[in-house]
Amino acid sequence: MSTVSSTDIKILILDDDQQVGQAIERMALTAGYEAHFTDTPHEFFERLDTWHPEFIVLDLIMPTMDGVEVIAELSNRACQAKVIISSGADQRVLEAALRSAQGHGLTIQGLLSKPFSRDDLGRLLQNATSDLSQIALDSERENRQLENSQIHMQDLAAAIKNSDIYVVVQPKIYCSDSSLAGFEALARWEHPTAGFVSPEHFVRLAEKHNLINELTWLVMNKSVEWLAELPQTVTEEPGLEGLTTRLRNISLSINISAKSLDHPTLFADFAAICVAKGVELHRIYLELTETHAMENPLASLDTLTRLRMKGFNLSIDDFGTGYSSMKQLVRLPFSEIKVDKSFVMSALESDESRNITQSIVELGNSLQLTTTAEGIEDDETLHFLKSNQCTLAQGYRISKPLPLANVSEWIISRARQYERKRLAELEALEIFGTPEEERFDRHTKMACQLFDVPYAAISLVGEHTLWFKSHSGFCLNGIDRKDSFCSHAITQRGAFIVPDTLQSVDFKDNAFVVGEPNMRFYAGYPLRGPHGNVVGTLCMVDTKPRTLSDKMIRRLQSLAHLVEHELSAGSSNNMDKLTGVLNFHGFDNTSQQALALANQLNLPTLKLSIRVSNLDAINQEQGYDVGNQALLKMANILQETLRRSDVVGRYTGATFHVLLFDNIDGHGLEVISRLKARLELHNAHSDAYALHCHIQVLHRPGEASSFSERELLSEKNRYLGMLC
Ligand code: C2E
Ligand code: MG
Ligand code: MG
């Protein structure tokens, strides 16, 4: 390959503004390029024919002939020079011109919006030099590709037959926490003489010569075999327990040509090898490009529906490049939508690409599809997609497509990285190894009630051991991480369920299964800290085998979200320093979440406001210290009286708010009776101060009914009526 220096590069500039044109010319000459400026299209085209510049800097808006006409003329002349479009026009016009130029087959080096700085131009020209080396490389490759067109279908047929076509896989990660979602299988072919052949090229060749089903079958076979064996290629090291469990759940995407859709047995055979290898069909995503899927929407609807019914997931690839209507998209049974990489790759520079990307993600999310962006090449784009709620990311920033042999190493190194982040988040929460707290007990208690299990806990998974921040039922505190079920659960995206431990290869010999407490059932839901890393689980155990319905799994998820909320609310600014119960914000946040859950579970709730009515008197007669003691006492009495699943907070100075959760069988009335008895007990024994309360039942805003403690109890029936 020949090297290129900047003096070999000729730049022709067309601009109706002499000052601007000459400035560009000077800048280019100073930088060591050959440059020529003209302000008339006539001279411009003459120069173009005789001088053969490598680059053209073109003003878009000129009085005698506008840039768009120049572009059309350049295209007529089959101009090979790279074009830099310069203009004071707004970005949309520039982008439209850019599309027009690309549509005319011109190569665009970049856009220069006026006013531009010396640096802007410098950067484009700088890129130009390095790009020229790339051009030399590309043209070598293009030449090869041209030779490729000499590649005969017999070569391809032989390559398929001899399994010379191989598979590489590109990872897909969750935007929210960068954890691994799965891989896309991509076909590769090194031709013995022509070298690398682009998949787009040989896939087209295969489609043309009826070889596509053989090619697809090869990719299906090789990739699913690899996926099935992947967990065994990863040896678990301390800190990465559960990784193999995770790898048994990741997805595999396979590109399908529309031409294969009506093949009578391809998918049935593929389903059979998946089942034989223990790969569940919902882990497989069949990717169809938008244009392919829409070629014959009616036929697609039938075939695709059948594939979904078989159990495969379906993905619409390169979305945004075709012409599908929303109606078609809604009708076809896709599970994933992939934003075409051309939009994603330019999302940061182009308003239009950014808007298209955002709209596709929004559309996908609103249809409850998994949204995936491919072509992510930098952190900024990844961040942009994350903040737009895109589900998955794929692109060179995460990883280029990997040879199968290199995947385990890549997975392990990322898992180690994630584990460090996870432990840092756990440490920042400052709750590992600290005593149990009432605010967490509420949730474990509720888990036992809701799921009717003897044991529920909030586990925190530390570097070596587990810490149970709260538990209900028997306790397994301090167990080694490697023996724990929770270390597996934390690698999952959703619930991790072992319906019968004795039937599980991973757990049948576990110490807590064969010995006390003889666990037969485990369900754990990963808990995320405020920064999105998993710190532990909300888990439940039973001593008999069980299954959880989808509805119950959703309940577990809701309860886990409540715990997560508590984890992030746990910082001291949600707690009332004086009394140790929640403060105004803490109560509002927590009770809102709890009410949402109660609605979802159809559980009645009751909100009470309890005011220490004699606090002012205590403050005035005995001083603020005693007043503070009275408030602390009141908080303690409330905590003793309420169930652990109820929420309590000091709302304002003398007023506490209480949310009675799971208000079954008149729990509210019972609480008030107990509270009364407890206050009477205090008042009978305390020499320091008596506590008098005013209780109000808070319904929806505007529906408050007020009772004094005495009235409330004497109006028992009316109160009960209000509870309903
Ligand atoms: P695709 O299915 O949309 O695959 C994504 C393509 O984007 C891959 O190109 C991948 O290498 C590339 N890519 C991913 N991230 C980035 C990035 O950050 N920057 C850039 N510049 N590119 C990125 P590849 O492997 O060249 O495949 C091209 C197309 O060929 C695929 O597009 C797919 O339509 C087709 N193809 C590949 N393998 C197969 C196959 O086994 N069967 C069928 N029918 N088509 C295949
Ligand atoms: Mg694809
Ligand atoms: Mg694609």
mmCIF file with all atom_site columns, N, CA and C in Angstrom, residues 579-581 629-642 656 678:
data_model
loop_
_atom_site.group_PDB
_atom_site.id
_atom_site.type_symbol
_atom_site.label_atom_id
_atom_site.label_alt_id
_atom_site.label_comp_id
_atom_site.label_asym_id
_atom_site.label_entity_id
_atom_site.label_seq_id
_atom_site.pdbx_PDB_ins_code
_atom_site.Cartn_x
_atom_site.Cartn_y
_atom_site.Cartn_z
_atom_site.occupancy
_atom_site.B_iso_or_equiv
_atom_site.pdbx_formal_charge
_atom_site.auth_seq_id
_atom_site.auth_comp_id
_atom_site.auth_asym_id
_atom_site.auth_atom_id
_atom_site.pdbx_PDB_model_num
ATOM 1  N N  . THR A 1 579 ? -36.532 10.811 66.447 1.00 0.00 ? 579 THR A N  1
ATOM 2  C CA . THR A 1 579 ? -37.308 9.640  66.862 1.00 0.00 ? 579 THR A CA 1
ATOM 3  C C  . THR A 1 579 ? -36.874 8.347  66.175 1.00 0.00 ? 579 THR A C  1
ATOM 4  N N  . GLY A 1 580 ? -36.074 8.442  65.109 1.00 0.00 ? 580 GLY A N  1
ATOM 5  C CA . GLY A 1 580 ? -35.608 7.232  64.425 1.00 0.00 ? 580 GLY A CA 1
ATOM 6  C C  . GLY A 1 580 ? -36.646 6.621  63.488 1.00 0.00 ? 580 GLY A C  1
ATOM 7  N N  . VAL A 1 581 ? -37.849 7.234  63.404 1.00 0.00 ? 581 VAL A N  1
ATOM 8  C CA . VAL A 1 581 ? -38.799 6.745  62.392 1.00 0.00 ? 581 VAL A CA 1
ATOM 9  C C  . VAL A 1 581 ? -38.602 7.597  61.126 1.00 0.00 ? 581 VAL A C  1
ATOM 10 N N  . GLN A 1 629 ? -38.194 13.916 74.614 1.00 0.00 ? 629 GLN A N  1
ATOM 11 C CA . GLN A 1 629 ? -38.322 12.549 75.163 1.00 0.00 ? 629 GLN A CA 1
ATOM 12 C C  . GLN A 1 629 ? -39.730 12.008 74.917 1.00 0.00 ? 629 GLN A C  1
ATOM 13 N N  . ALA A 1 630 ? -40.724 12.907 75.047 1.00 0.00 ? 630 ALA A N  1
ATOM 14 C CA . ALA A 1 630 ? -42.114 12.479 74.850 1.00 0.00 ? 630 ALA A CA 1
ATOM 15 C C  . ALA A 1 630 ? -42.332 12.012 73.412 1.00 0.00 ? 630 ALA A C  1
ATOM 16 N N  . LEU A 1 631 ? -41.730 12.747 72.461 1.00 0.00 ? 631 LEU A N  1
ATOM 17 C CA . LEU A 1 631 ? -41.886 12.358 71.049 1.00 0.00 ? 631 LEU A CA 1
ATOM 18 C C  . LEU A 1 631 ? -41.207 11.015 70.776 1.00 0.00 ? 631 LEU A C  1
ATOM 19 N N  . LEU A 1 632 ? -40.018 10.862 71.366 1.00 0.00 ? 632 LEU A N  1
ATOM 20 C CA . LEU A 1 632 ? -39.287 9.605  71.187 1.00 0.00 ? 632 LEU A CA 1
ATOM 21 C C  . LEU A 1 632 ? -40.111 8.450  71.768 1.00 0.00 ? 632 LEU A C  1
ATOM 22 N N  . LYS A 1 633 ? -40.682 8.701  72.936 1.00 0.00 ? 633 LYS A N  1
ATOM 23 C CA . LYS A 1 633 ? -41.499 7.669  73.595 1.00 0.00 ? 633 LYS A CA 1
ATOM 24 C C  . LYS A 1 633 ? -42.684 7.300  72.695 1.00 0.00 ? 633 LYS A C  1
ATOM 25 N N  . MET A 1 634 ? -43.317 8.341  72.144 1.00 0.00 ? 634 MET A N  1
ATOM 26 C CA . MET A 1 634 ? -44.478 8.104  71.285 1.00 0.00 ? 634 MET A CA 1
ATOM 27 C C  . MET A 1 634 ? -44.070 7.246  70.073 1.00 0.00 ? 634 MET A C  1
ATOM 28 N N  . ALA A 1 635 ? -42.924 7.570  69.484 1.00 0.00 ? 635 ALA A N  1
ATOM 29 C CA . ALA A 1 635 ? -42.460 6.795  68.323 1.00 0.00 ? 635 ALA A CA 1
ATOM 30 C C  . ALA A 1 635 ? -42.238 5.343  68.721 1.00 0.00 ? 635 ALA A C  1
ATOM 31 N N  . ASN A 1 636 ? -41.643 5.132  69.912 1.00 0.00 ? 636 ASN A N  1
ATOM 32 C CA . ASN A 1 636 ? -41.393 3.757  70.369 1.00 0.00 ? 636 ASN A CA 1
ATOM 33 C C  . ASN A 1 636 ? -42.701 3.006  70.578 1.00 0.00 ? 636 ASN A C  1
ATOM 34 N N  . ILE A 1 637 ? -43.654 3.717  71.191 1.00 0.00 ? 637 ILE A N  1
ATOM 35 C CA . ILE A 1 637 ? -44.952 3.061  71.448 1.00 0.00 ? 637 ILE A CA 1
ATOM 36 C C  . ILE A 1 637 ? -45.605 2.669  70.121 1.00 0.00 ? 637 ILE A C  1
ATOM 37 N N  . LEU A 1 638 ? -45.528 3.575  69.133 1.00 0.00 ? 638 LEU A N  1
ATOM 38 C CA . LEU A 1 638 ? -46.123 3.254  67.824 1.00 0.00 ? 638 LEU A CA 1
ATOM 39 C C  . LEU A 1 638 ? -45.452 2.029  67.215 1.00 0.00 ? 638 LEU A C  1
ATOM 40 N N  . GLN A 1 639 ? -44.121 2.000  67.275 1.00 0.00 ? 639 GLN A N  1
ATOM 41 C CA . GLN A 1 639 ? -43.411 0.867  66.668 1.00 0.00 ? 639 GLN A CA 1
ATOM 42 C C  . GLN A 1 639 ? -43.748 -0.442 67.371 1.00 0.00 ? 639 GLN A C  1
ATOM 43 N N  . GLU A 1 640 ? -43.915 -0.360 68.693 1.00 0.00 ? 640 GLU A N  1
ATOM 44 C CA . GLU A 1 640 ? -44.258 -1.583 69.443 1.00 0.00 ? 640 GLU A CA 1
ATOM 45 C C  . GLU A 1 640 ? -45.674 -2.039 69.109 1.00 0.00 ? 640 GLU A C  1
ATOM 46 N N  . THR A 1 641 ? -46.550 -1.061 68.870 1.00 0.00 ? 641 THR A N  1
ATOM 47 C CA . THR A 1 641 ? -47.960 -1.389 68.693 1.00 0.00 ? 641 THR A CA 1
ATOM 48 C C  . THR A 1 641 ? -48.282 -1.867 67.283 1.00 0.00 ? 641 THR A C  1
ATOM 49 N N  . LEU A 1 642 ? -47.598 -1.279 66.305 1.00 0.00 ? 642 LEU A N  1
ATOM 50 C CA . LEU A 1 642 ? -47.926 -1.593 64.912 1.00 0.00 ? 642 LEU A CA 1
ATOM 51 C C  . LEU A 1 642 ? -47.316 -2.911 64.498 1.00 0.00 ? 642 LEU A C  1
ATOM 52 N N  . PHE A 1 656 ? -47.618 12.208 63.990 1.00 0.00 ? 656 PHE A N  1
ATOM 53 C CA . PHE A 1 656 ? -47.094 11.009 63.328 1.00 0.00 ? 656 PHE A CA 1
ATOM 54 C C  . PHE A 1 656 ? -48.120 10.535 62.306 1.00 0.00 ? 656 PHE A C  1
ATOM 55 N N  . ARG A 1 678 ? -51.688 0.832  75.438 1.00 0.00 ? 678 ARG A N  1
ATOM 56 C CA . ARG A 1 678 ? -50.257 1.089  75.641 1.00 0.00 ? 678 ARG A CA 1
ATOM 57 C C  . ARG A 1 678 ? -50.055 2.494  76.221 1.00 0.00 ? 678 ARG A C  1
#
